Structures are given as C-alpha cells and as structure tokens.
mmCIF file of C-alpha atoms and ligand atoms in Angstrom:
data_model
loop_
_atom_site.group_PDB
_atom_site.id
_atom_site.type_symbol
_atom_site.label_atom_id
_atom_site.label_comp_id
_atom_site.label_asym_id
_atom_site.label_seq_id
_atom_site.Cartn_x
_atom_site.Cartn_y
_atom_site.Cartn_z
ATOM 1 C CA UNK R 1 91.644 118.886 104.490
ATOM 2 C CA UNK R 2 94.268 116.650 102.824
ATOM 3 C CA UNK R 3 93.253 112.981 102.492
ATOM 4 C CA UNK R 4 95.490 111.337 104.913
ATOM 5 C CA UNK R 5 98.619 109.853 103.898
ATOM 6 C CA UNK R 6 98.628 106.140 105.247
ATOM 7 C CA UNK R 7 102.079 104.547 104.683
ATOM 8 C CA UNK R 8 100.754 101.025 104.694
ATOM 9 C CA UNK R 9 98.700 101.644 101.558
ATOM 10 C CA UNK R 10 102.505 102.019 99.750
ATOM 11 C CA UNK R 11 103.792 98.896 101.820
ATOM 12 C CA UNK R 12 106.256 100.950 103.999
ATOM 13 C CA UNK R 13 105.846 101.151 107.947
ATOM 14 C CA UNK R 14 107.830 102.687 110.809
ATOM 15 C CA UNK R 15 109.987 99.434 111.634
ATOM 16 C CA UNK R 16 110.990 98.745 108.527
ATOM 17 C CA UNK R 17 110.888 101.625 106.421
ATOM 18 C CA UNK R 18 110.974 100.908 102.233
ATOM 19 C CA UNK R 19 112.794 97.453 103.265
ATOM 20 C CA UNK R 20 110.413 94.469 102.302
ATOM 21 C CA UNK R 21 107.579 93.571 104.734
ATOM 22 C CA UNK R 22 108.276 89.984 105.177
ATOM 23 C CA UNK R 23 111.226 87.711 106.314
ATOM 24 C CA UNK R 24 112.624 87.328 102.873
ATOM 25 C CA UNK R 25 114.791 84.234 104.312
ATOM 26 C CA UNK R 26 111.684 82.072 104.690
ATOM 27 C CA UNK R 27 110.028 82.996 101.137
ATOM 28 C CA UNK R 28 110.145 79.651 99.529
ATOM 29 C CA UNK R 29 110.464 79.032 95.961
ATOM 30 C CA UNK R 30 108.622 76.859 93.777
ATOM 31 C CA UNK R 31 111.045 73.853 92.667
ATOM 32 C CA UNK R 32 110.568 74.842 88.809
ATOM 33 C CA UNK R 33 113.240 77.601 90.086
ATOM 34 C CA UNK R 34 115.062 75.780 92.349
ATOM 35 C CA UNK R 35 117.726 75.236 89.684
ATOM 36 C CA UNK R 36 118.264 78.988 89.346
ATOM 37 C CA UNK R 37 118.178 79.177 93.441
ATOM 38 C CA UNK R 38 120.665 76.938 93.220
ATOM 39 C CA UNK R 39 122.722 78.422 90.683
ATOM 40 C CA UNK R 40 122.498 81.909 92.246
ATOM 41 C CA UNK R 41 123.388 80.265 95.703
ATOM 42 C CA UNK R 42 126.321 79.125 93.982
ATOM 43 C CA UNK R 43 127.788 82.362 93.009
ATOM 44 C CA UNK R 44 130.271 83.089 95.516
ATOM 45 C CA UNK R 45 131.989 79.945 94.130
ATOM 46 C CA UNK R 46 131.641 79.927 90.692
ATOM 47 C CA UNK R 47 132.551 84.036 90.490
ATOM 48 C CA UNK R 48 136.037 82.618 91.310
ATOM 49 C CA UNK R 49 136.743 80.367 88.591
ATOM 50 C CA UNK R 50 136.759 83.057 85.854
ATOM 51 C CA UNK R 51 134.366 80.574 83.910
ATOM 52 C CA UNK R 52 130.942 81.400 85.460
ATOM 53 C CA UNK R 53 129.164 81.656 81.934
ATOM 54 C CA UNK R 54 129.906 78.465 81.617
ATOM 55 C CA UNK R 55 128.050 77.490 85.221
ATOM 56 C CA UNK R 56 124.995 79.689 84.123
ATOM 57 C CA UNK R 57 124.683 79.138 80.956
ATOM 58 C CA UNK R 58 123.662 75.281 82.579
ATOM 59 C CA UNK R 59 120.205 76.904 83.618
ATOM 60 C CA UNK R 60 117.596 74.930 82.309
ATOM 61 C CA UNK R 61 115.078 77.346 79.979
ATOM 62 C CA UNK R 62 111.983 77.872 82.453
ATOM 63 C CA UNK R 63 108.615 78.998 81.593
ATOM 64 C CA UNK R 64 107.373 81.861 84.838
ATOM 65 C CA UNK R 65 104.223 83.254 82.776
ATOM 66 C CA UNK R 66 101.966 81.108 85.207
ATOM 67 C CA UNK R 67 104.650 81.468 88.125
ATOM 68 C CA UNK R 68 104.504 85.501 87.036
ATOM 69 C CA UNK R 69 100.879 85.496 87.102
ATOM 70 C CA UNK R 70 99.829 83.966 90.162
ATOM 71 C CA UNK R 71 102.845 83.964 92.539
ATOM 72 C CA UNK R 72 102.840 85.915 95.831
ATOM 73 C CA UNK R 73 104.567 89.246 96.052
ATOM 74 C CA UNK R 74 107.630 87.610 97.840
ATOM 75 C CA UNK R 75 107.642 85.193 96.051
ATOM 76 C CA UNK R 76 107.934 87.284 92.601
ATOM 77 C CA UNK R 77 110.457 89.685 94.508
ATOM 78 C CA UNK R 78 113.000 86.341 95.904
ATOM 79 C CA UNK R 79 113.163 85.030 92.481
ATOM 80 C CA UNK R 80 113.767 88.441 90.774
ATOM 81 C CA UNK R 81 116.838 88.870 93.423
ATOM 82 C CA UNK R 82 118.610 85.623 92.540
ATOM 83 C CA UNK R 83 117.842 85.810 88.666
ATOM 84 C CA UNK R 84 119.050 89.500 88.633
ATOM 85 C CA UNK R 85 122.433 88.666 90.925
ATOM 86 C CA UNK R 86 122.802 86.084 88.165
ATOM 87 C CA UNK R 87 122.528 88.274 85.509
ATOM 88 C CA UNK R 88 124.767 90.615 87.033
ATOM 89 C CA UNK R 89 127.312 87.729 87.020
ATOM 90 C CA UNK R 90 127.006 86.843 83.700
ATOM 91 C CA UNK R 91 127.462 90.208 82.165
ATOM 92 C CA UNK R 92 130.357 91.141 84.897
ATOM 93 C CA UNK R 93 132.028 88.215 85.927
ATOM 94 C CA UNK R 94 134.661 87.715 83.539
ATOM 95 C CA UNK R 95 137.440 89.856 82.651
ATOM 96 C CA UNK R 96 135.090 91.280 79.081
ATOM 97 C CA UNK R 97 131.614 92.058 79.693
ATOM 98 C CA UNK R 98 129.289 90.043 78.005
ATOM 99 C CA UNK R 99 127.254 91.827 75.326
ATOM 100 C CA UNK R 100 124.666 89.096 74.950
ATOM 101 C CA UNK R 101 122.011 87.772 77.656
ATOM 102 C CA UNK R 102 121.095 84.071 76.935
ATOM 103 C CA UNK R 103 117.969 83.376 76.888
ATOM 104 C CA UNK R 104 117.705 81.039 80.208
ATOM 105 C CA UNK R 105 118.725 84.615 81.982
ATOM 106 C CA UNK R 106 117.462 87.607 80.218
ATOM 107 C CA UNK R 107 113.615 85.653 79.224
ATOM 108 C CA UNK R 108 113.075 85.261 83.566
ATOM 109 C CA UNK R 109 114.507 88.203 84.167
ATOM 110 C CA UNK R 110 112.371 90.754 81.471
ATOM 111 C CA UNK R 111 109.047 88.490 82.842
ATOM 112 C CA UNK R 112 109.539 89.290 86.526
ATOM 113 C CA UNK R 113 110.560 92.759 86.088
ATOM 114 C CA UNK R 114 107.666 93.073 83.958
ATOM 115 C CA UNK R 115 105.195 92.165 86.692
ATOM 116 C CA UNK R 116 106.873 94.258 89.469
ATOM 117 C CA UNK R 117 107.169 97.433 87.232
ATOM 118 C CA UNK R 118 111.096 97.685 87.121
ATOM 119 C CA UNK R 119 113.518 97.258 84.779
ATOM 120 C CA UNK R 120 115.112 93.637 83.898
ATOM 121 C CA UNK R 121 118.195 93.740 85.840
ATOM 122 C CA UNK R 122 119.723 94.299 89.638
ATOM 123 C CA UNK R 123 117.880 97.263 90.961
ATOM 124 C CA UNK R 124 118.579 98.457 94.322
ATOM 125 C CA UNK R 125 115.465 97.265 95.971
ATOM 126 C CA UNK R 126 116.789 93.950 94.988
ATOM 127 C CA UNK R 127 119.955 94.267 96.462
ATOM 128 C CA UNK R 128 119.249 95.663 99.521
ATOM 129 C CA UNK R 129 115.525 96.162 100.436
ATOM 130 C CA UNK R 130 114.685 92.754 99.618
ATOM 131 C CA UNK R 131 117.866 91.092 100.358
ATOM 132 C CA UNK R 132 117.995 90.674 104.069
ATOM 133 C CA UNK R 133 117.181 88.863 107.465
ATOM 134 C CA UNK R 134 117.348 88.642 110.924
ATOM 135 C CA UNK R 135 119.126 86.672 113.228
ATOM 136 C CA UNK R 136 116.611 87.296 116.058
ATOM 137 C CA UNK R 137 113.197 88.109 114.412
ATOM 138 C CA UNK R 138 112.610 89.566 117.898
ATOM 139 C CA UNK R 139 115.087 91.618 117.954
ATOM 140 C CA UNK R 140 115.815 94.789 115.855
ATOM 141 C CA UNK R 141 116.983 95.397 112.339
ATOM 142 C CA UNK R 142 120.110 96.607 113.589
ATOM 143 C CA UNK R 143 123.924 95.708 112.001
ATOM 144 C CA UNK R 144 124.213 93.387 114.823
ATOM 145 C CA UNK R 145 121.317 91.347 113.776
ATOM 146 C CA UNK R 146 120.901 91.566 110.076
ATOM 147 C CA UNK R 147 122.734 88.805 107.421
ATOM 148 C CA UNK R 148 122.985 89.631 103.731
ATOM 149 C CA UNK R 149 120.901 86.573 101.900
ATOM 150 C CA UNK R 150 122.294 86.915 97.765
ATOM 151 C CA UNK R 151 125.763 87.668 97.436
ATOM 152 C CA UNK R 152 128.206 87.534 94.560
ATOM 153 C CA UNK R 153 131.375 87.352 95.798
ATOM 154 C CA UNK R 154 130.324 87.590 99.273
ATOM 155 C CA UNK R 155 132.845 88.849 101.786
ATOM 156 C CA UNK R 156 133.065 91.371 104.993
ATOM 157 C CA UNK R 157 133.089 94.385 102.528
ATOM 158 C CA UNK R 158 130.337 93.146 100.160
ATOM 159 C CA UNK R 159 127.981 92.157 102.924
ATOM 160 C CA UNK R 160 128.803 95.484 105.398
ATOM 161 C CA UNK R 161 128.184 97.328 101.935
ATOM 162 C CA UNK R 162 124.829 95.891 101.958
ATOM 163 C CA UNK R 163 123.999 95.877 105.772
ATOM 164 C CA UNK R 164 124.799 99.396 106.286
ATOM 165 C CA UNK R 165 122.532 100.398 103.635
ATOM 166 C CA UNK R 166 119.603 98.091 105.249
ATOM 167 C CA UNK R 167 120.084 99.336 108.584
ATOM 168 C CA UNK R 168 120.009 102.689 107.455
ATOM 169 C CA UNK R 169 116.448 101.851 105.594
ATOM 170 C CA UNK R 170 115.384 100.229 108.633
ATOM 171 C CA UNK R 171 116.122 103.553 110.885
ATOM 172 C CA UNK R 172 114.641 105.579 108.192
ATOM 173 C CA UNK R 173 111.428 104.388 108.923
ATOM 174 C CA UNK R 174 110.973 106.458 112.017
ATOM 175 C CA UNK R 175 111.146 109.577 109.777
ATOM 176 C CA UNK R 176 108.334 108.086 107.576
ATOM 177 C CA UNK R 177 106.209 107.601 110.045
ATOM 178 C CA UNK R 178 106.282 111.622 110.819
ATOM 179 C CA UNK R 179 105.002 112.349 107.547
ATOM 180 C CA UNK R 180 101.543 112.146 108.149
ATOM 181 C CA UNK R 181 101.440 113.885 111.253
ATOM 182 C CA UNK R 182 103.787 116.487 109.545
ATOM 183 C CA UNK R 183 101.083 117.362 106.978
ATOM 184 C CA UNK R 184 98.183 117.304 108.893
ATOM 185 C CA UNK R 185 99.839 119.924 110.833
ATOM 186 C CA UNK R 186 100.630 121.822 108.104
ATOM 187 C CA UNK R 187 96.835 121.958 106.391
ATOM 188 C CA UNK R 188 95.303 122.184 110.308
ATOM 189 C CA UNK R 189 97.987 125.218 110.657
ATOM 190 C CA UNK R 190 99.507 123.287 114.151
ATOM 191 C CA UNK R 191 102.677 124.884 114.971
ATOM 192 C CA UNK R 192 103.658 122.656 118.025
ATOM 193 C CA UNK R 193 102.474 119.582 115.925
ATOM 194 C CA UNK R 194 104.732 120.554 113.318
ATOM 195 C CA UNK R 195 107.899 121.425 115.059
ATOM 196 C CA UNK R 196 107.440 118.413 117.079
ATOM 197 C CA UNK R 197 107.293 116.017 114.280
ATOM 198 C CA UNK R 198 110.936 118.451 112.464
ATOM 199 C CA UNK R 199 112.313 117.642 115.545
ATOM 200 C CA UNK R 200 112.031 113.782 115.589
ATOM 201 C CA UNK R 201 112.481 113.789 111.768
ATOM 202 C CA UNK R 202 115.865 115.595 112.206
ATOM 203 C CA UNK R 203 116.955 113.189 115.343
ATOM 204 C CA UNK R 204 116.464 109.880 112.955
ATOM 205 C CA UNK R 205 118.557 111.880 110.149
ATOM 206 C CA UNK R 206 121.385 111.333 113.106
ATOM 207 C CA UNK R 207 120.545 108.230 113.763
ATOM 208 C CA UNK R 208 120.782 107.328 109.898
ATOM 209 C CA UNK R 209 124.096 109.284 109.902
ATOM 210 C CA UNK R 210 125.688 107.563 112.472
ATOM 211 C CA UNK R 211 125.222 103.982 110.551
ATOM 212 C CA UNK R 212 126.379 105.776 107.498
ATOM 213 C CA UNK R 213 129.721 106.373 109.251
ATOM 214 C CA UNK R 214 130.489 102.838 110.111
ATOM 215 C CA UNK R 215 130.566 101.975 106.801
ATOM 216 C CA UNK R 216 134.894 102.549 106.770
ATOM 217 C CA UNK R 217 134.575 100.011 110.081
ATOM 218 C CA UNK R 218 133.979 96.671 107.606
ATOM 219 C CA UNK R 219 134.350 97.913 103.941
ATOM 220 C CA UNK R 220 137.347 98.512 102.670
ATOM 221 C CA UNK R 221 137.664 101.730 100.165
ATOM 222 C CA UNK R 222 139.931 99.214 97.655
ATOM 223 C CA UNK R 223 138.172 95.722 98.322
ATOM 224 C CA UNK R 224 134.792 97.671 97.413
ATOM 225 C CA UNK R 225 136.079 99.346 94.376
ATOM 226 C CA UNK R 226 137.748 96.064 92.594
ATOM 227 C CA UNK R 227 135.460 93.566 94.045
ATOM 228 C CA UNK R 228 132.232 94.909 95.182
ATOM 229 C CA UNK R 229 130.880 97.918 92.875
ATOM 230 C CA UNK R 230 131.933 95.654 89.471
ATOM 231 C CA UNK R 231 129.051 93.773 89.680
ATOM 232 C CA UNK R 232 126.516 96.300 90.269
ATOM 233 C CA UNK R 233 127.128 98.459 87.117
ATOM 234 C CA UNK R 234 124.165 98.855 84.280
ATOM 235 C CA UNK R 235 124.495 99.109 81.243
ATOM 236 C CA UNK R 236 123.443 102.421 79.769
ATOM 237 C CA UNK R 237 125.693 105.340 79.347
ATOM 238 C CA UNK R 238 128.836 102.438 79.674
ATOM 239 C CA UNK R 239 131.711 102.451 77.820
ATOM 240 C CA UNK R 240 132.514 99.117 79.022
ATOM 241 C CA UNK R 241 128.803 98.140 76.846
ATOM 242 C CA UNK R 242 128.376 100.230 73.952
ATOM 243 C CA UNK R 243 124.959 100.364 73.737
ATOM 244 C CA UNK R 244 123.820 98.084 75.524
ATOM 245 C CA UNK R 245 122.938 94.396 76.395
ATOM 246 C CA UNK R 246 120.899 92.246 74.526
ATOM 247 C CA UNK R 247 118.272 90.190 75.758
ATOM 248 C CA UNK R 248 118.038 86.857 73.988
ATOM 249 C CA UNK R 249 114.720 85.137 73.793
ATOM 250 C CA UNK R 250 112.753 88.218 74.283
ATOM 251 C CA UNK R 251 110.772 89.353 70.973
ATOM 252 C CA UNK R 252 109.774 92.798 72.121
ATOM 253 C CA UNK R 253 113.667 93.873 71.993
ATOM 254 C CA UNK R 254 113.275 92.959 68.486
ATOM 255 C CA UNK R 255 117.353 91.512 69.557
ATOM 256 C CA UNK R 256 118.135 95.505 69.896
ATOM 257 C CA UNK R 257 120.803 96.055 72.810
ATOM 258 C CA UNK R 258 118.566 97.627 75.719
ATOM 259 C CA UNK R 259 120.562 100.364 78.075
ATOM 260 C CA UNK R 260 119.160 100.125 81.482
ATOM 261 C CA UNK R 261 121.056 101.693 84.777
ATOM 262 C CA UNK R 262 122.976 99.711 87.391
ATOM 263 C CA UNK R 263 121.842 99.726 90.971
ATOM 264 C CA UNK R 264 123.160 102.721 93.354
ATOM 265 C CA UNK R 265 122.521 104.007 96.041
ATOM 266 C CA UNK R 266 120.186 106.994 94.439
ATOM 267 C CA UNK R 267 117.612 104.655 93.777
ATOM 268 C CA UNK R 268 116.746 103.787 97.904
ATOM 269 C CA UNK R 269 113.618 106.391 98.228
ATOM 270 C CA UNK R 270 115.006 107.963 101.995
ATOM 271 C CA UNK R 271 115.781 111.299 100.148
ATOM 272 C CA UNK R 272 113.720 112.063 97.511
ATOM 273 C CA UNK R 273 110.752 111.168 100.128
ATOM 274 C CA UNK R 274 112.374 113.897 102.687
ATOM 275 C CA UNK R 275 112.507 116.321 99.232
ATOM 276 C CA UNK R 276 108.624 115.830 98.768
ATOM 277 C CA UNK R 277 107.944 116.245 102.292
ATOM 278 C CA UNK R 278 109.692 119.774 102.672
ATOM 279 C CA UNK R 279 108.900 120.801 98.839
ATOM 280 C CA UNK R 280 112.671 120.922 98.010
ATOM 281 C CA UNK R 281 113.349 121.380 94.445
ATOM 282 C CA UNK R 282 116.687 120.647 92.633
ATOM 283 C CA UNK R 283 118.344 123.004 89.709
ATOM 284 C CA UNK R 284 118.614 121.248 86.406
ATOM 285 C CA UNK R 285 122.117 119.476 86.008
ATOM 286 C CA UNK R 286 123.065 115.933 85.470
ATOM 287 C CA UNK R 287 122.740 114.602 88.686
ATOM 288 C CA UNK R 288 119.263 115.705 88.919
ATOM 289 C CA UNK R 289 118.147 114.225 85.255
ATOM 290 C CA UNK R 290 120.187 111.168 86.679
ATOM 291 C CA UNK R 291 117.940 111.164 89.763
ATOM 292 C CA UNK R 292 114.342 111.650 87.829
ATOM 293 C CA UNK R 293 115.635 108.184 85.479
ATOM 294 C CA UNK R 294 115.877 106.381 88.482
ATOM 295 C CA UNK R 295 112.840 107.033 89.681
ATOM 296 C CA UNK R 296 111.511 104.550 87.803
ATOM 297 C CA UNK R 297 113.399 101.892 88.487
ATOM 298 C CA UNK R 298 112.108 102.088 92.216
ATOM 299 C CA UNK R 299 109.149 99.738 93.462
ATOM 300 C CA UNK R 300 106.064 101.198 92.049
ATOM 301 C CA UNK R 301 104.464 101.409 95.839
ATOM 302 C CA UNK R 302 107.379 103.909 96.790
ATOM 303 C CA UNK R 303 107.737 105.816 93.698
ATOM 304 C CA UNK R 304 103.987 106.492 94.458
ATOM 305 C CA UNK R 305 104.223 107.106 98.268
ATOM 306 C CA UNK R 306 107.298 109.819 96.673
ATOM 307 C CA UNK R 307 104.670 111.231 94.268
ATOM 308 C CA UNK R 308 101.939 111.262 97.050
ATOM 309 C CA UNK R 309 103.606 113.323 99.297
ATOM 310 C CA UNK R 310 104.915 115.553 96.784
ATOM 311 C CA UNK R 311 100.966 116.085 95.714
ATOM 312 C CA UNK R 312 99.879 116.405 99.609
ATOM 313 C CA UNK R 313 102.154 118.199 101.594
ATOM 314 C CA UNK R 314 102.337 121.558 101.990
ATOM 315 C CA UNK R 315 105.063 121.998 104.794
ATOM 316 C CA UNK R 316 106.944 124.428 102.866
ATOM 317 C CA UNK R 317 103.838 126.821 102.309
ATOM 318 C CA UNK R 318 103.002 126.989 106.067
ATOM 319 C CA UNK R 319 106.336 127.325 107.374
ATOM 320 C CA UNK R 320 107.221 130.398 105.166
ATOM 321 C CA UNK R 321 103.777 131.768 105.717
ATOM 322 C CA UNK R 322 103.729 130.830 109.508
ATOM 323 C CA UNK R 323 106.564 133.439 110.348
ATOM 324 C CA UNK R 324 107.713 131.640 113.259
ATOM 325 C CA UNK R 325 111.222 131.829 113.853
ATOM 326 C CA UNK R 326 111.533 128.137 115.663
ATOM 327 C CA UNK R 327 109.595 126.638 112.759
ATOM 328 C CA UNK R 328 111.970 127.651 110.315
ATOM 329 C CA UNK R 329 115.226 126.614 112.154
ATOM 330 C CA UNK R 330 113.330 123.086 112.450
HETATM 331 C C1 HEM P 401 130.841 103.091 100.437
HETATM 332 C C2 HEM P 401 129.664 103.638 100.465
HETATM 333 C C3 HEM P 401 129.004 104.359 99.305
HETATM 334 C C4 HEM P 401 129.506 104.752 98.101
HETATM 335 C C5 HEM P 401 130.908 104.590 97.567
HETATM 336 C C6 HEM P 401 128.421 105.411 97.394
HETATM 337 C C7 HEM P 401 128.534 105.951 96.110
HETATM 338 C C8 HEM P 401 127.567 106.745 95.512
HETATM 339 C C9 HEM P 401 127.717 107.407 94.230
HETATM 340 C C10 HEM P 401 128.925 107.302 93.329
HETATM 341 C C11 HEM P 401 126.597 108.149 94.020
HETATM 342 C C12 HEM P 401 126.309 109.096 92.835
HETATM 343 C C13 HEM P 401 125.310 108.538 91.919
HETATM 344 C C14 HEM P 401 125.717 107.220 91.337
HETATM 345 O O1 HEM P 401 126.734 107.172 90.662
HETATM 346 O O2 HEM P 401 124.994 106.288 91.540
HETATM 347 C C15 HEM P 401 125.717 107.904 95.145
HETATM 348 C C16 HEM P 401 124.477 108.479 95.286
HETATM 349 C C17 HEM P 401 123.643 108.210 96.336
HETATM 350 N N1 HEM P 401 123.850 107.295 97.353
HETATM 351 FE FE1 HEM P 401 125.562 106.369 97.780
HETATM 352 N N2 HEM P 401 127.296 105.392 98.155
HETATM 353 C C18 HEM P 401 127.597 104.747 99.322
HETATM 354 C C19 HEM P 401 126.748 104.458 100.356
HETATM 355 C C20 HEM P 401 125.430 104.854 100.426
HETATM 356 C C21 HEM P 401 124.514 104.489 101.489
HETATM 357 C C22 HEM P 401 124.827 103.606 102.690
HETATM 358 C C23 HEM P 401 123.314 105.073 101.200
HETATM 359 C C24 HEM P 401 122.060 104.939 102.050
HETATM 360 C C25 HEM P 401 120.883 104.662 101.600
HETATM 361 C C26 HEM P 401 123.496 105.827 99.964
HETATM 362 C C27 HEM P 401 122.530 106.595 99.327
HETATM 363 C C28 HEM P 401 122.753 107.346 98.196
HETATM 364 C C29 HEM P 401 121.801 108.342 97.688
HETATM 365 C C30 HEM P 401 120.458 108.717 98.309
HETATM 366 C C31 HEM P 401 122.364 108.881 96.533
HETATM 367 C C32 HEM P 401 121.768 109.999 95.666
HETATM 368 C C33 HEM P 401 122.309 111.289 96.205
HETATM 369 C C34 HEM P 401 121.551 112.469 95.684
HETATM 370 O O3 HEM P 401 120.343 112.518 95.890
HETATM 371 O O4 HEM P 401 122.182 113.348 95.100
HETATM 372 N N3 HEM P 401 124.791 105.662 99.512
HETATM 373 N N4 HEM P 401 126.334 107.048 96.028
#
C-alpha cells in the first residue's frame, strides 16, 4: 500500500490549485524594500518613457541576507515578484536589451531566488501563481473576481493574459484533489473508485478549457505579441542576448553572462502533474528536453508533488491490466 499522497504537504489544495496559499495583496513588505515596491509599482509609468534604466538604476543597493534568512514564505515570494518584474524591465524595456544587470537588481534578485530554489529572474510562478487577488475573498477565484497585482505595462491584454492563466490554476485544483483517491484505487484494485475519480478529472479538463477559450475575449493576438510577451523573454538560447546576462555584484558568476529561460506557460505544473498521474511518457525531441529544463525552474514543493506522483501512481498499470473496457475509455 502506497503511502498516501497528501497535497498539502507540497502546498497545493483543491481551491487553489499550484496558485499561492495566501492573499498575496495583503503580504506586507519590510520598508528596507519599500523603495524597490515602489519602483516596481511604478512600472507601468516609467516602461513608457523609453528611459526606465534610468528610473531603476535609482534603487538604493539593499542588503536581504537577514531579510532572505528569516522572512516568511510570502514575504520572500512578494519581493521576488516585484524585483524580478523589475529585472524584466531593465533588460527589455528599451529598444536594445541590456546585456548587463546592475548590481541594485541582479544582487536581490540571485539572493531570493537562491532561497526559493529558482532561478534569478521572472519565472512563471511569479507571474501568475503568486501574482494575484481577489476582489471578494468570499467569493471564488473566478475571472470575475481576480485583479492582476505586478504589471509592466499593464493593460486589458496584459492583465486577461495573466487572469486567464490564474483562473485556469485555480480550476485545476479540482483535478488535484482526485489524485489521491485515483491511486489508492489503483494499488486497492477499485474499479468504480477509479473511473469515478477519470470522470471528475476529465469534467475539470472542460472546465479549464472553457477559460482557456476566453482568452481571444480580452487579449488581443497583436497587443500581446508587441506589448505583452517582450517582457517575459529569458535569456538563454536568445539571439536578442548572446550568451547571456550578466549579473553585477554577484561573485559566484565570476561576471560570466548566465543563460536562464524566460517565463511561459510550460512552466505552470497542470500538465506534467496529469502526465505523472496517468504514466504518460513523451518521445525525445526539443520540446520535451525544453520541458525537463523547466522543471526546475518550478517551486520546489510542485516539482516534488510532480516527482511524487510520478514515483506513486500506478494508474497506468491497473488500467491496462484491469481489462475493463469503461476504464480505459475514462
Ligand atoms: C495567448 C495565450 C497563450 C500563448 C500565446 C501561449 C504560448 C505558448 C508557447 C509559445 C508555448 C511553447 C513553449 C514556449 O515557447 O514556452 C506554450 C507552452 C505551454 N503553455 Fe501556453 N500560451 C498561452 C496560454 C496558456 C495558458 C492560459 C496556459 C495555462 C496554464 C498555458 C500553458 C502552457 C503549457 C502547459 C505549455 C507546455 C505545453 C506542453 O506541455 O507541450 N498557455 N505556450
């Protein structure tokens, strides 16, 4: 008998999915960062003067080793969203990328990432998992009660980007909370339990499907290409960045460029959870060595949960062995 698989344990749950636990709106910061809040909250405005270098490279220089120690969770995760939207901005904002980091950017930026186990720049957990609140805490995390909190340019199409993606994470969470009842059944050979638990798992993929379509209703195909998706490139595999970005201030670059990969989509961990769960494999080709990088740059509590299920579940195995027609079609 499998040990069971409690979703809690990787900070997920059925309301909210892999979207963050608390109300990221009320996280306060400590005022040694309220001049990067500031700056960050500033963004939308100084994106359009074509000089916002100029308004970040104002940051004071500020020292988060004790902040990075000792800080809260949310805490660590709100100030990694506005320094990494800033350093987004920096390298993207003006019409040639920037191939240097100053050091009031890219020394924050390495530190935080450092103590949530991702990589030093926007990853998608930080632009959409963490980057979100309600209207209505009593009501639903639903499009028509979700605001986007960090924006760049902000807009209709940047935010509905963003809000799509969260309500989809937040509907996403009744599939989750299938899985263990999905592999008990399988180790305790439960047919019914099983097909019931397909069944509901395959309903919330048309739930999830149905947000996915409104995305045309708010974000504009040409607004998202020119003044959206700009900002959320990396810098690894980019012409745009030869090799890279480098980090000043931080002496474990040695003042190398580092590559790292921009936020997308392929990081949120909806899919490859559902691939673990049914023991779906993928044939070697670029998208798939794509997908294994960028596995890493998830939150260490879901690429776990991902490898945890992967380990426990042996859905697959049954079903093929079961022989029941029903089962399969599920
Ligand atoms: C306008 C809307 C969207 C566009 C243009 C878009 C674009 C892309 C692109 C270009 C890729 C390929 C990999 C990459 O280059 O990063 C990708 C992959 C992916 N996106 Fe989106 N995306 C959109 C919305 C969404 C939404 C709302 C989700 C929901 C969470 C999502 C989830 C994913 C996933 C899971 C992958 C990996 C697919 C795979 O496993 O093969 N995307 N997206």
């Amino acid at each position: 008998m499998a040990d069971a698989l409690s979703l809690c344990e990787f900070d997920i749950s059925p309301e909210r999915g892999f979207l963050c636990s608390y109300d990221a709106d009320s996280v306060v910061l400590p005022s040694l960062l309220a001049p990067a809040a500031e700056a960050a909250a500033s963004l939308p405005r100084t994106l359009l003067t074509g000089r916002v270098r100029a308004h970040l490279a104002q940051l004071p220089p500020v020292d988060l080793s004790q902040f990075c120690a000792e800080a809260s969770e949310p805490r660590i995760r709100t100030a990694m969203l506005r320094y990494a939207f800033m350093v987004q901005a920096y390298v993207w904002g003006e019409p040639e990328p920037a191939a240097r980091l100053p050091a009031t950017l890219a020394v924050p930026v390495w530190a935080l990432a450092r103590r949530l186990g991702q990589m030093p720049l926007l990853p998608y957990s930080g632009y959409v998992l963490d980057n979100w609140d309600r209207f209505d805490r009593r009501k639903p995390i639903a499009l028509d009660n979700i605001y986007m909190m960090q924006n760049f340019l902000a807009g209709e199409d940047e935010s509905w980007f963003v809000l799509v993606h969260v309500a989809i994470e937040a509907c996403a969470g009744g599939m989750l909370a299938q899985f263990p009842a999905l592999i008990a059944a399988a180790d305790e050979g439960n047919k019914a339990a099983a097909l019931s638990a397909l069944v509901a798992i395959r309903s919330v993929f048309e739930d999830v499907n149905a947000i996915f379509d409104r995305m045309p209703e708010r974000c504009d195909p040409y607004i998202y290409f020119h003044r959206v998706r700009p900002y959320i490139h990396g810098w690894k595999d980019n012409p745009a960045l030869g090799a890279g970005l480098i980090y000043e201030g931080v002496a474990e670059t040695g003042a190398k460029p580092q590559a790292f990969r921009g936020q997308t989509g392929s990081q949120s961990s909806i899919v490859p959870a559902i691939d673990a769960l049914l023991g779906i494999q993928h044939a070697e080709d670029p998208l798939r060595a794509f997908l294994d990088e960028l596995h890493f740059y998830r939150p260490p509590a879901h690429r776990n949960f991902i490898d945890k299920v992967r380990a426990l579940s042996h859905v697959r195995r049954f079903i093929e062995e079961a022989g029941d027609a029903a089962l399969r079609e599920a």
